[in-house]
Amino acid sequence: MKYYAGIDLGGTFVKCGIVSEEGELLIKDKMPTQRGRSFAEIAGDMARLAGALAEKAGVSLSGAGVGSPGVVDSKNGAIVYSCNLNWRNAALAEEMESVLGVPVCVTNDANAAALGEQFIGAGKGFRNVVFVTLGTGVGGGIVIDGKLFEGFRSAGAEIGHTVIRMNGERCGCGRKGCFEAYASATALIRQTRRAMEKHPESEMWKLCGGDPEKADGRTSFDGMRAGDRTAKTVVKNYIGYLSEGVTNLCNEFRPEAVLLGGGISAEGDTLVKPLSELVDRKVYGGTDYAPVKILKASLGNDAGMFGAARFAMLRSR
């Protein structure tokens, strides 16, 4: 049996787990990233954490994988740029290998999460999945025939930045009408606040204690459950926007499953069922021949850790 370290590198914490090639998690732990330190210090500590956990688990590592925020050159194991870490052209794999003594590979953190869900999460048993995270932005990853799709120089799969509405809301990327500008948690909060301003009678005001700045991604769903008409409209429109982007992904890649992660996915069937109905009606050619399941992701914050380990497994073959 071979074992791999899966490392999820975040701006606040580094999480690491030792995972068998069958997907069993032996042990995990985390440490503060402490971003003010040098690249070499952080990389060294990541390697030492992985080594210490493997030793504690009583196994030898065959390799390690890292999921990192930012633009990643996975071919060379380098971080091209990460604003979260303030790194440019950081040779992460090389630095970690000098300490850990086993091969290290690196991919984008959203890609790692997608691979983790396909390996041992909600996408287990499917060879082709698209993972969509509904958080501050819309991110995710694409797995084709069991392998991560990264695009040219690992710069692809930016699914949040496909336009679903020409000349629509301005996105943080500079374009207008992006999927992210309509379907992220940030977008939902903006839509909720606008609806509240137009409808002072809405129950959502009570849910926010009279302060629209306290509205969050749950407010409209909570209002809908309370029977508020304005909240129902916000949720209906939001799921409609989400369905446009998901349908595009289905038409482009025709996965077996689309997996939803991020904060908004916590709504579960309240989100998934109406979304599935809309996508089934919109997807090209219908779903009789090649149906697409829409599922809530299951690994939560551990998805990137499992995916990073899986990335290392695939690279070692």
PDB file of C-alpha atoms in Angstrom:
ATOM      1  CA  MET A   1       0.000   0.000   0.000  1.00  0.00           C
ATOM      2  CA  LYS A   2       1.271   3.461  -0.869  1.00  0.00           C
ATOM      3  CA  TYR A   3       0.639   6.607   1.148  1.00  0.00           C
ATOM      4  CA  TYR A   4       0.633  10.266   0.191  1.00  0.00           C
ATOM      5  CA  ALA A   5       0.523  13.578   1.995  1.00  0.00           C
ATOM      6  CA  GLY A   6      -2.294  15.890   0.907  1.00  0.00           C
ATOM      7  CA  ILE A   7      -1.659  19.519   1.814  1.00  0.00           C
ATOM      8  CA  ASP A   8      -4.188  22.337   1.595  1.00  0.00           C
ATOM      9  CA  LEU A   9      -2.260  25.603   1.658  1.00  0.00           C
ATOM     10  CA  GLY A  10      -4.408  28.521   2.800  1.00  0.00           C
ATOM     11  CA  GLY A  11      -3.722  32.105   3.730  1.00  0.00           C
ATOM     12  CA  THR A  12      -4.490  31.397   7.405  1.00  0.00           C
ATOM     13  CA  PHE A  13      -3.831  27.679   7.926  1.00  0.00           C
ATOM     14  CA  VAL A  14      -1.998  24.800   6.279  1.00  0.00           C
ATOM     15  CA  LYS A  15      -3.911  21.522   6.577  1.00  0.00           C
ATOM     16  CA  CYS A  16      -2.238  18.194   5.945  1.00  0.00           C
ATOM     17  CA  GLY A  17      -3.465  14.612   5.904  1.00  0.00           C
ATOM     18  CA  ILE A  18      -1.856  11.263   5.184  1.00  0.00           C
ATOM     19  CA  VAL A  19      -4.019   9.358   2.702  1.00  0.00           C
ATOM     20  CA  SER A  20      -3.722   5.819   1.382  1.00  0.00           C
ATOM     21  CA  GLU A  21      -4.029   5.099  -2.328  1.00  0.00           C
ATOM     22  CA  GLU A  22      -7.492   3.697  -1.545  1.00  0.00           C
ATOM     23  CA  GLY A  23      -8.601   6.991   0.002  1.00  0.00           C
ATOM     24  CA  GLU A  24      -8.314   6.157   3.699  1.00  0.00           C
ATOM     25  CA  LEU A  25      -7.318   9.117   5.873  1.00  0.00           C
ATOM     26  CA  LEU A  26      -4.823   7.921   8.474  1.00  0.00           C
ATOM     27  CA  ILE A  27      -4.153  11.187  10.299  1.00  0.00           C
ATOM     28  CA  LYS A  28      -4.492  14.928   9.793  1.00  0.00           C
ATOM     29  CA  ASP A  29      -3.424  18.149  11.453  1.00  0.00           C
ATOM     30  CA  LYS A  30      -2.987  21.824  10.693  1.00  0.00           C
ATOM     31  CA  MET A  31      -0.652  24.693  11.459  1.00  0.00           C
ATOM     32  CA  PRO A  32      -0.862  28.504  11.120  1.00  0.00           C
ATOM     33  CA  THR A  33       0.487  29.722   7.779  1.00  0.00           C
ATOM     34  CA  GLN A  34       1.947  32.917   9.259  1.00  0.00           C
ATOM     35  CA  ARG A  35       2.080  34.724   5.928  1.00  0.00           C
ATOM     36  CA  GLY A  36       4.607  37.313   7.059  1.00  0.00           C
ATOM     37  CA  ARG A  37       7.385  34.723   6.960  1.00  0.00           C
ATOM     38  CA  SER A  38       9.550  33.931   3.967  1.00  0.00           C
ATOM     39  CA  PHE A  39       8.485  31.468   1.273  1.00  0.00           C
ATOM     40  CA  ALA A  40      11.288  29.071   2.235  1.00  0.00           C
ATOM     41  CA  GLU A  41      10.233  29.035   5.894  1.00  0.00           C
ATOM     42  CA  ILE A  42       6.610  28.235   5.085  1.00  0.00           C
ATOM     43  CA  ALA A  43       7.543  25.585   2.504  1.00  0.00           C
ATOM     44  CA  GLY A  44       9.950  23.976   4.962  1.00  0.00           C
ATOM     45  CA  ASP A  45       7.367  23.862   7.720  1.00  0.00           C
ATOM     46  CA  MET A  46       4.807  22.325   5.333  1.00  0.00           C
ATOM     47  CA  ALA A  47       7.266  19.586   4.447  1.00  0.00           C
ATOM     48  CA  ARG A  48       8.126  18.959   8.089  1.00  0.00           C
ATOM     49  CA  LEU A  49       4.433  18.756   9.016  1.00  0.00           C
ATOM     50  CA  ALA A  50       3.865  16.125   6.325  1.00  0.00           C
ATOM     51  CA  GLY A  51       6.917  14.161   7.440  1.00  0.00           C
ATOM     52  CA  ALA A  52       5.931  14.285  11.105  1.00  0.00           C
ATOM     53  CA  LEU A  53       2.392  13.081  10.383  1.00  0.00           C
ATOM     54  CA  ALA A  54       3.661  10.195   8.253  1.00  0.00           C
ATOM     55  CA  GLU A  55       6.031   9.183  11.034  1.00  0.00           C
ATOM     56  CA  LYS A  56       3.230   9.384  13.609  1.00  0.00           C
ATOM     57  CA  ALA A  57       1.036   7.210  11.374  1.00  0.00           C
ATOM     58  CA  GLY A  58       3.862   4.711  10.996  1.00  0.00           C
ATOM     59  CA  VAL A  59       4.068   4.852   7.204  1.00  0.00           C
ATOM     60  CA  SER A  60       6.526   5.947   4.542  1.00  0.00           C
ATOM     61  CA  LEU A  61       5.420   8.529   1.991  1.00  0.00           C
ATOM     62  CA  SER A  62       5.491   7.862  -1.741  1.00  0.00           C
ATOM     63  CA  GLY A  63       4.831  11.510  -2.524  1.00  0.00           C
ATOM     64  CA  ALA A  64       3.022  14.683  -1.534  1.00  0.00           C
ATOM     65  CA  GLY A  65       0.573  17.013  -3.235  1.00  0.00           C
ATOM     66  CA  VAL A  66      -0.248  20.626  -2.479  1.00  0.00           C
ATOM     67  CA  GLY A  67      -3.380  22.590  -3.325  1.00  0.00           C
ATOM     68  CA  SER A  68      -2.507  26.286  -3.390  1.00  0.00           C
ATOM     69  CA  PRO A  69      -4.453  29.479  -4.022  1.00  0.00           C
ATOM     70  CA  GLY A  70      -3.471  31.542  -7.051  1.00  0.00           C
ATOM     71  CA  VAL A  71      -2.033  30.809 -10.467  1.00  0.00           C
ATOM     72  CA  VAL A  72      -0.096  27.544 -10.351  1.00  0.00           C
ATOM     73  CA  ASP A  73       2.365  26.055 -12.828  1.00  0.00           C
ATOM     74  CA  SER A  74       1.602  22.427 -12.039  1.00  0.00           C
ATOM     75  CA  LYS A  75       4.093  21.099 -14.588  1.00  0.00           C
ATOM     76  CA  ASN A  76       6.988  22.622 -12.647  1.00  0.00           C
ATOM     77  CA  GLY A  77       5.403  22.689  -9.194  1.00  0.00           C
ATOM     78  CA  ALA A  78       5.608  26.466  -8.864  1.00  0.00           C
ATOM     79  CA  ILE A  79       3.299  29.225  -7.658  1.00  0.00           C
ATOM     80  CA  VAL A  80       3.264  31.791 -10.468  1.00  0.00           C
ATOM     81  CA  TYR A  81       1.314  34.301  -8.389  1.00  0.00           C
ATOM     82  CA  SER A  82      -0.768  34.169  -5.232  1.00  0.00           C
ATOM     83  CA  CYS A  83      -2.176  37.387  -3.801  1.00  0.00           C
ATOM     84  CA  ASN A  84      -3.232  35.520  -0.635  1.00  0.00           C
ATOM     85  CA  LEU A  85       0.362  34.607   0.094  1.00  0.00           C
ATOM     86  CA  ASN A  86       2.113  37.444  -1.750  1.00  0.00           C
ATOM     87  CA  TRP A  87       4.236  34.927  -3.653  1.00  0.00           C
ATOM     88  CA  ARG A  88       5.542  35.249  -7.199  1.00  0.00           C
ATOM     89  CA  ASN A  89       7.388  32.499  -9.086  1.00  0.00           C
ATOM     90  CA  ALA A  90       7.834  30.432  -5.926  1.00  0.00           C
ATOM     91  CA  ALA A  91       9.396  27.015  -6.610  1.00  0.00           C
ATOM     92  CA  LEU A  92       7.294  25.289  -3.973  1.00  0.00           C
ATOM     93  CA  ALA A  93       7.756  21.661  -5.065  1.00  0.00           C
ATOM     94  CA  GLU A  94      11.522  21.991  -5.320  1.00  0.00           C
ATOM     95  CA  GLU A  95      11.789  23.651  -1.911  1.00  0.00           C
ATOM     96  CA  MET A  96       9.611  21.046  -0.211  1.00  0.00           C
ATOM     97  CA  GLU A  97      11.340  18.097  -1.886  1.00  0.00           C
ATOM     98  CA  SER A  98      14.683  19.233  -0.463  1.00  0.00           C
ATOM     99  CA  VAL A  99      13.235  18.835   3.041  1.00  0.00           C
ATOM    100  CA  LEU A 100      10.730  15.991   2.669  1.00  0.00           C
ATOM    101  CA  GLY A 101      12.779  13.760   0.382  1.00  0.00           C
ATOM    102  CA  VAL A 102       9.880  12.536  -1.796  1.00  0.00           C
ATOM    103  CA  PRO A 103       8.327  13.907  -5.008  1.00  0.00           C
ATOM    104  CA  VAL A 104       6.021  16.893  -4.474  1.00  0.00           C
ATOM    105  CA  CYS A 105       3.489  18.254  -6.953  1.00  0.00           C
ATOM    106  CA  VAL A 106       1.306  21.357  -6.828  1.00  0.00           C
ATOM    107  CA  THR A 107      -2.057  22.352  -8.286  1.00  0.00           C
ATOM    108  CA  ASN A 108      -4.600  25.126  -7.765  1.00  0.00           C
ATOM    109  CA  ASP A 109      -6.663  24.701  -4.585  1.00  0.00           C
ATOM    110  CA  ALA A 110     -10.030  24.688  -6.403  1.00  0.00           C
ATOM    111  CA  ASN A 111      -8.735  22.027  -8.787  1.00  0.00           C
ATOM    112  CA  ALA A 112      -7.576  19.979  -5.811  1.00  0.00           C
ATOM    113  CA  ALA A 113     -11.010  20.220  -4.196  1.00  0.00           C
ATOM    114  CA  ALA A 114     -12.643  19.005  -7.410  1.00  0.00           C
ATOM    115  CA  LEU A 115     -10.304  16.031  -7.585  1.00  0.00           C
ATOM    116  CA  GLY A 116     -10.909  15.231  -3.915  1.00  0.00           C
ATOM    117  CA  GLU A 117     -14.677  15.153  -4.361  1.00  0.00           C
ATOM    118  CA  GLN A 118     -14.329  12.921  -7.421  1.00  0.00           C
ATOM    119  CA  PHE A 119     -11.897  10.613  -5.621  1.00  0.00           C
ATOM    120  CA  ILE A 120     -13.604  10.005  -2.295  1.00  0.00           C
ATOM    121  CA  GLY A 121     -16.510  12.477  -1.955  1.00  0.00           C
ATOM    122  CA  ALA A 122     -19.871  13.068  -3.623  1.00  0.00           C
ATOM    123  CA  GLY A 123     -18.348  12.361  -7.038  1.00  0.00           C
ATOM    124  CA  LYS A 124     -16.957   8.946  -6.130  1.00  0.00           C
ATOM    125  CA  GLY A 125     -17.884   6.439  -8.810  1.00  0.00           C
ATOM    126  CA  PHE A 126     -18.053   9.063 -11.557  1.00  0.00           C
ATOM    127  CA  ARG A 127     -15.246   9.524 -14.079  1.00  0.00           C
ATOM    128  CA  ASN A 128     -16.403  12.929 -15.305  1.00  0.00           C
ATOM    129  CA  VAL A 129     -17.449  15.661 -12.875  1.00  0.00           C
ATOM    130  CA  VAL A 130     -17.558  19.429 -12.609  1.00  0.00           C
ATOM    131  CA  PHE A 131     -17.154  20.924  -9.145  1.00  0.00           C
ATOM    132  CA  VAL A 132     -18.641  24.388  -8.553  1.00  0.00           C
ATOM    133  CA  THR A 133     -17.945  26.376  -5.383  1.00  0.00           C
ATOM    134  CA  LEU A 134     -20.471  29.041  -4.427  1.00  0.00           C
ATOM    135  CA  GLY A 135     -18.550  31.243  -2.031  1.00  0.00           C
ATOM    136  CA  THR A 136     -17.056  34.725  -2.182  1.00  0.00           C
ATOM    137  CA  GLY A 137     -16.598  33.981  -5.863  1.00  0.00           C
ATOM    138  CA  VAL A 138     -17.537  31.100  -8.133  1.00  0.00           C
ATOM    139  CA  GLY A 139     -14.678  28.672  -8.501  1.00  0.00           C
ATOM    140  CA  GLY A 140     -14.281  24.994  -9.078  1.00  0.00           C
ATOM    141  CA  GLY A 141     -12.593  22.384 -11.165  1.00  0.00           C
ATOM    142  CA  ILE A 142     -13.141  19.845 -13.900  1.00  0.00           C
ATOM    143  CA  VAL A 143     -12.288  16.140 -13.856  1.00  0.00           C
ATOM    144  CA  ILE A 144     -12.363  14.344 -17.205  1.00  0.00           C
ATOM    145  CA  ASP A 145     -11.978  10.555 -17.353  1.00  0.00           C
ATOM    146  CA  GLY A 146     -10.686  10.550 -13.783  1.00  0.00           C
ATOM    147  CA  LYS A 147      -7.995  13.145 -14.447  1.00  0.00           C
ATOM    148  CA  LEU A 148      -7.853  16.817 -13.601  1.00  0.00           C
ATOM    149  CA  PHE A 149      -8.329  19.202 -16.525  1.00  0.00           C
ATOM    150  CA  GLU A 150      -6.130  22.267 -16.017  1.00  0.00           C
ATOM    151  CA  GLY A 151      -5.826  23.736 -19.499  1.00  0.00           C
ATOM    152  CA  PHE A 152      -2.784  25.336 -21.127  1.00  0.00           C
ATOM    153  CA  ARG A 153      -0.060  26.009 -18.554  1.00  0.00           C
ATOM    154  CA  SER A 154      -2.544  25.098 -15.782  1.00  0.00           C
ATOM    155  CA  ALA A 155      -4.404  28.369 -16.391  1.00  0.00           C
ATOM    156  CA  GLY A 156      -7.807  26.950 -17.390  1.00  0.00           C
ATOM    157  CA  ALA A 157     -11.026  25.929 -15.648  1.00  0.00           C
ATOM    158  CA  GLU A 158     -11.867  29.451 -14.443  1.00  0.00           C
ATOM    159  CA  ILE A 159     -15.545  28.582 -14.586  1.00  0.00           C
ATOM    160  CA  GLY A 160     -16.717  31.659 -12.698  1.00  0.00           C
ATOM    161  CA  HIS A 161     -15.579  33.908 -15.506  1.00  0.00           C
ATOM    162  CA  THR A 162     -17.814  32.758 -18.316  1.00  0.00           C
ATOM    163  CA  VAL A 163     -20.432  35.343 -19.237  1.00  0.00           C
ATOM    164  CA  ILE A 164     -24.081  34.427 -18.673  1.00  0.00           C
ATOM    165  CA  ARG A 165     -25.495  37.913 -19.301  1.00  0.00           C
ATOM    166  CA  MET A 166     -23.980  40.265 -21.875  1.00  0.00           C
ATOM    167  CA  ASN A 167     -23.299  43.754 -20.466  1.00  0.00           C
ATOM    168  CA  GLY A 168     -24.578  42.620 -17.086  1.00  0.00           C
ATOM    169  CA  GLU A 169     -23.185  43.154 -13.586  1.00  0.00           C
ATOM    170  CA  ARG A 170     -19.521  44.089 -13.469  1.00  0.00           C
ATOM    171  CA  CYS A 171     -17.320  41.273 -12.199  1.00  0.00           C
ATOM    172  CA  GLY A 172     -14.174  41.620 -10.144  1.00  0.00           C
ATOM    173  CA  CYS A 173     -12.226  40.337 -13.150  1.00  0.00           C
ATOM    174  CA  GLY A 174     -13.208  43.445 -15.138  1.00  0.00           C
ATOM    175  CA  ARG A 175     -15.733  41.887 -17.501  1.00  0.00           C
ATOM    176  CA  LYS A 176     -19.484  42.285 -17.279  1.00  0.00           C
ATOM    177  CA  GLY A 177     -22.068  39.554 -16.800  1.00  0.00           C
ATOM    178  CA  CYS A 178     -19.806  36.794 -15.459  1.00  0.00           C
ATOM    179  CA  PHE A 179     -21.276  33.689 -13.817  1.00  0.00           C
ATOM    180  CA  GLU A 180     -19.495  34.791 -10.620  1.00  0.00           C
ATOM    181  CA  ALA A 181     -21.198  38.194 -10.691  1.00  0.00           C
ATOM    182  CA  TYR A 182     -24.604  36.480 -10.482  1.00  0.00           C
ATOM    183  CA  ALA A 183     -24.169  33.142  -8.704  1.00  0.00           C
ATOM    184  CA  SER A 184     -21.560  33.690  -5.966  1.00  0.00           C
ATOM    185  CA  ALA A 185     -22.541  34.200  -2.330  1.00  0.00           C
ATOM    186  CA  THR A 186     -21.370  37.782  -2.759  1.00  0.00           C
ATOM    187  CA  ALA A 187     -23.805  38.209  -5.647  1.00  0.00           C
ATOM    188  CA  LEU A 188     -26.673  36.667  -3.683  1.00  0.00           C
ATOM    189  CA  ILE A 189     -26.055  39.038  -0.779  1.00  0.00           C
ATOM    190  CA  ARG A 190     -26.070  41.998  -3.178  1.00  0.00           C
ATOM    191  CA  GLN A 191     -29.326  40.771  -4.738  1.00  0.00           C
ATOM    192  CA  THR A 192     -30.844  40.345  -1.263  1.00  0.00           C
ATOM    193  CA  ARG A 193     -29.930  43.864  -0.150  1.00  0.00           C
ATOM    194  CA  ARG A 194     -31.300  45.423  -3.332  1.00  0.00           C
ATOM    195  CA  ALA A 195     -34.587  43.587  -2.879  1.00  0.00           C
ATOM    196  CA  MET A 196     -34.796  44.727   0.732  1.00  0.00           C
ATOM    197  CA  GLU A 197     -34.300  48.354  -0.259  1.00  0.00           C
ATOM    198  CA  LYS A 198     -37.145  48.072  -2.775  1.00  0.00           C
ATOM    199  CA  HIS A 199     -39.426  46.245  -0.344  1.00  0.00           C
ATOM    200  CA  PRO A 200     -39.293  47.706   3.181  1.00  0.00           C
ATOM    201  CA  GLU A 201     -42.165  45.395   4.147  1.00  0.00           C
ATOM    202  CA  SER A 202     -40.059  42.293   3.521  1.00  0.00           C
ATOM    203  CA  GLU A 203     -39.580  39.831   6.374  1.00  0.00           C
ATOM    204  CA  MET A 204     -35.875  39.890   5.546  1.00  0.00           C
ATOM    205  CA  TRP A 205     -35.541  43.204   7.403  1.00  0.00           C
ATOM    206  CA  LYS A 206     -36.487  41.442  10.635  1.00  0.00           C
ATOM    207  CA  LEU A 207     -34.054  38.628   9.910  1.00  0.00           C
ATOM    208  CA  CYS A 208     -31.286  41.239   9.646  1.00  0.00           C
ATOM    209  CA  GLY A 209     -32.336  43.200  12.719  1.00  0.00           C
ATOM    210  CA  GLY A 210     -33.231  46.147  10.490  1.00  0.00           C
ATOM    211  CA  ASP A 211     -29.685  46.419   9.111  1.00  0.00           C
ATOM    212  CA  PRO A 212     -29.213  45.309   5.464  1.00  0.00           C
ATOM    213  CA  GLU A 213     -25.457  45.170   6.043  1.00  0.00           C
ATOM    214  CA  LYS A 214     -26.126  42.104   8.206  1.00  0.00           C
ATOM    215  CA  ALA A 215     -27.722  40.227   5.313  1.00  0.00           C
ATOM    216  CA  ASP A 216     -25.792  37.122   4.338  1.00  0.00           C
ATOM    217  CA  GLY A 217     -26.130  34.161   2.005  1.00  0.00           C
ATOM    218  CA  ARG A 218     -28.798  32.566   4.219  1.00  0.00           C
ATOM    219  CA  THR A 219     -31.068  35.600   4.567  1.00  0.00           C
ATOM    220  CA  SER A 220     -33.120  35.152   1.399  1.00  0.00           C
ATOM    221  CA  PHE A 221     -33.481  31.393   1.937  1.00  0.00           C
ATOM    222  CA  ASP A 222     -34.570  31.965   5.558  1.00  0.00           C
ATOM    223  CA  GLY A 223     -37.032  34.594   4.373  1.00  0.00           C
ATOM    224  CA  MET A 224     -38.409  32.216   1.769  1.00  0.00           C
ATOM    225  CA  ARG A 225     -38.954  29.551   4.417  1.00  0.00           C
ATOM    226  CA  ALA A 226     -40.791  32.166   6.479  1.00  0.00           C
ATOM    227  CA  GLY A 227     -43.160  32.742   3.556  1.00  0.00           C
ATOM    228  CA  ASP A 228     -41.837  36.141   2.460  1.00  0.00           C
ATOM    229  CA  ARG A 229     -42.711  36.888  -1.182  1.00  0.00           C
ATOM    230  CA  THR A 230     -39.722  39.151  -1.795  1.00  0.00           C
ATOM    231  CA  ALA A 231     -37.333  36.510  -0.461  1.00  0.00           C
ATOM    232  CA  LYS A 232     -38.979  33.882  -2.674  1.00  0.00           C
ATOM    233  CA  THR A 233     -38.325  36.088  -5.710  1.00  0.00           C
ATOM    234  CA  VAL A 234     -34.681  36.611  -4.733  1.00  0.00           C
ATOM    235  CA  VAL A 235     -34.118  32.864  -4.344  1.00  0.00           C
ATOM    236  CA  LYS A 236     -35.961  32.054  -7.565  1.00  0.00           C
ATOM    237  CA  ASN A 237     -33.884  34.560  -9.538  1.00  0.00           C
ATOM    238  CA  TYR A 238     -30.645  33.414  -7.923  1.00  0.00           C
ATOM    239  CA  ILE A 239     -31.291  29.755  -8.775  1.00  0.00           C
ATOM    240  CA  GLY A 240     -32.187  30.883 -12.291  1.00  0.00           C
ATOM    241  CA  TYR A 241     -28.818  32.610 -12.685  1.00  0.00           C
ATOM    242  CA  LEU A 242     -27.061  29.570 -11.250  1.00  0.00           C
ATOM    243  CA  SER A 243     -28.893  27.305 -13.696  1.00  0.00           C
ATOM    244  CA  GLU A 244     -27.578  29.299 -16.657  1.00  0.00           C
ATOM    245  CA  GLY A 245     -23.970  28.773 -15.654  1.00  0.00           C
ATOM    246  CA  VAL A 246     -24.443  25.126 -14.699  1.00  0.00           C
ATOM    247  CA  THR A 247     -26.278  24.408 -17.971  1.00  0.00           C
ATOM    248  CA  ASN A 248     -23.372  25.933 -19.888  1.00  0.00           C
ATOM    249  CA  LEU A 249     -20.956  23.664 -18.043  1.00  0.00           C
ATOM    250  CA  CYS A 250     -23.149  20.646 -18.819  1.00  0.00           C
ATOM    251  CA  ASN A 251     -23.288  21.559 -22.504  1.00  0.00           C
ATOM    252  CA  GLU A 252     -19.532  22.098 -22.678  1.00  0.00           C
ATOM    253  CA  PHE A 253     -18.313  19.056 -20.754  1.00  0.00           C
ATOM    254  CA  ARG A 254     -21.359  16.800 -20.316  1.00  0.00           C
ATOM    255  CA  PRO A 255     -20.212  15.488 -16.943  1.00  0.00           C
ATOM    256  CA  GLU A 256     -21.930  12.658 -15.140  1.00  0.00           C
ATOM    257  CA  ALA A 257     -22.356  14.955 -12.149  1.00  0.00           C
ATOM    258  CA  VAL A 258     -22.099  18.590 -11.142  1.00  0.00           C
ATOM    259  CA  LEU A 259     -21.056  18.921  -7.502  1.00  0.00           C
ATOM    260  CA  LEU A 260     -21.940  22.049  -5.542  1.00  0.00           C
ATOM    261  CA  GLY A 261     -19.679  23.259  -2.745  1.00  0.00           C
ATOM    262  CA  GLY A 262     -19.155  26.506  -0.873  1.00  0.00           C
ATOM    263  CA  GLY A 263     -21.379  28.249   1.646  1.00  0.00           C
ATOM    264  CA  ILE A 264     -24.563  28.395  -0.438  1.00  0.00           C
ATOM    265  CA  SER A 265     -24.480  24.632  -1.007  1.00  0.00           C
ATOM    266  CA  ALA A 266     -25.401  24.220   2.678  1.00  0.00           C
ATOM    267  CA  GLU A 267     -29.000  24.834   1.579  1.00  0.00           C
ATOM    268  CA  GLY A 268     -28.999  21.251   0.271  1.00  0.00           C
ATOM    269  CA  ASP A 269     -32.166  20.092  -1.464  1.00  0.00           C
ATOM    270  CA  THR A 270     -33.717  23.551  -1.160  1.00  0.00           C
ATOM    271  CA  LEU A 271     -31.114  24.602  -3.723  1.00  0.00           C
ATOM    272  CA  VAL A 272     -30.376  21.358  -5.543  1.00  0.00           C
ATOM    273  CA  LYS A 273     -33.911  20.228  -6.436  1.00  0.00           C
ATOM    274  CA  PRO A 274     -35.123  23.382  -8.231  1.00  0.00           C
ATOM    275  CA  LEU A 275     -31.707  23.810  -9.837  1.00  0.00           C
ATOM    276  CA  SER A 276     -31.807  20.240 -11.170  1.00  0.00           C
ATOM    277  CA  GLU A 277     -35.276  20.808 -12.636  1.00  0.00           C
ATOM    278  CA  LEU A 278     -34.151  23.946 -14.465  1.00  0.00           C
ATOM    279  CA  VAL A 279     -30.952  22.396 -15.802  1.00  0.00           C
ATOM    280  CA  ASP A 280     -32.810  19.291 -16.985  1.00  0.00           C
ATOM    281  CA  ARG A 281     -35.118  21.523 -19.022  1.00  0.00           C
ATOM    282  CA  LYS A 282     -32.345  23.686 -20.458  1.00  0.00           C
ATOM    283  CA  VAL A 283     -29.497  21.291 -21.203  1.00  0.00           C
ATOM    284  CA  TYR A 284     -28.823  20.618 -24.871  1.00  0.00           C
ATOM    285  CA  GLY A 285     -30.551  17.531 -26.225  1.00  0.00           C
ATOM    286  CA  GLY A 286     -32.358  16.811 -22.965  1.00  0.00           C
ATOM    287  CA  THR A 287     -31.237  14.320 -20.370  1.00  0.00           C
ATOM    288  CA  ASP A 288     -32.702  11.018 -21.549  1.00  0.00           C
ATOM    289  CA  TYR A 289     -29.502   9.917 -23.279  1.00  0.00           C
ATOM    290  CA  ALA A 290     -26.826  11.494 -21.067  1.00  0.00           C
ATOM    291  CA  PRO A 291     -28.330  12.615 -17.748  1.00  0.00           C
ATOM    292  CA  VAL A 292     -26.395  14.878 -15.407  1.00  0.00           C
ATOM    293  CA  LYS A 293     -26.807  14.582 -11.656  1.00  0.00           C
ATOM    294  CA  ILE A 294     -26.513  17.691  -9.505  1.00  0.00           C
ATOM    295  CA  LEU A 295     -25.271  16.849  -6.023  1.00  0.00           C
ATOM    296  CA  LYS A 296     -24.103  18.647  -2.905  1.00  0.00           C
ATOM    297  CA  ALA A 297     -20.388  18.148  -2.309  1.00  0.00           C
ATOM    298  CA  SER A 298     -19.656  16.058   0.778  1.00  0.00           C
ATOM    299  CA  LEU A 299     -16.070  16.592   1.929  1.00  0.00           C
ATOM    300  CA  GLY A 300     -16.372  20.179   3.124  1.00  0.00           C
ATOM    301  CA  ASN A 301     -13.048  21.735   4.092  1.00  0.00           C
ATOM    302  CA  ASP A 302     -11.208  18.430   3.632  1.00  0.00           C
ATOM    303  CA  ALA A 303     -11.816  18.273  -0.132  1.00  0.00           C
ATOM    304  CA  GLY A 304      -8.603  20.088  -1.009  1.00  0.00           C
ATOM    305  CA  MET A 305      -6.527  17.876   1.259  1.00  0.00           C
ATOM    306  CA  PHE A 306      -7.865  14.660  -0.279  1.00  0.00           C
ATOM    307  CA  GLY A 307      -7.562  16.127  -3.770  1.00  0.00           C
ATOM    308  CA  ALA A 308      -3.958  17.186  -3.282  1.00  0.00           C
ATOM    309  CA  ALA A 309      -3.094  13.644  -2.188  1.00  0.00           C
ATOM    310  CA  ARG A 310      -4.958  12.241  -5.185  1.00  0.00           C
ATOM    311  CA  PHE A 311      -3.101  14.622  -7.502  1.00  0.00           C
ATOM    312  CA  ALA A 312       0.167  13.216  -6.181  1.00  0.00           C
ATOM    313  CA  MET A 313      -1.067   9.651  -6.720  1.00  0.00           C
ATOM    314  CA  LEU A 314      -1.970  10.355 -10.339  1.00  0.00           C
ATOM    315  CA  ARG A 315       1.326  12.111 -10.983  1.00  0.00           C
ATOM    316  CA  SER A 316       3.269   9.154  -9.635  1.00  0.00           C
ATOM    317  CA  ARG A 317       1.800   6.721 -12.148  1.00  0.00           C
TER     318      ARG A 317
END
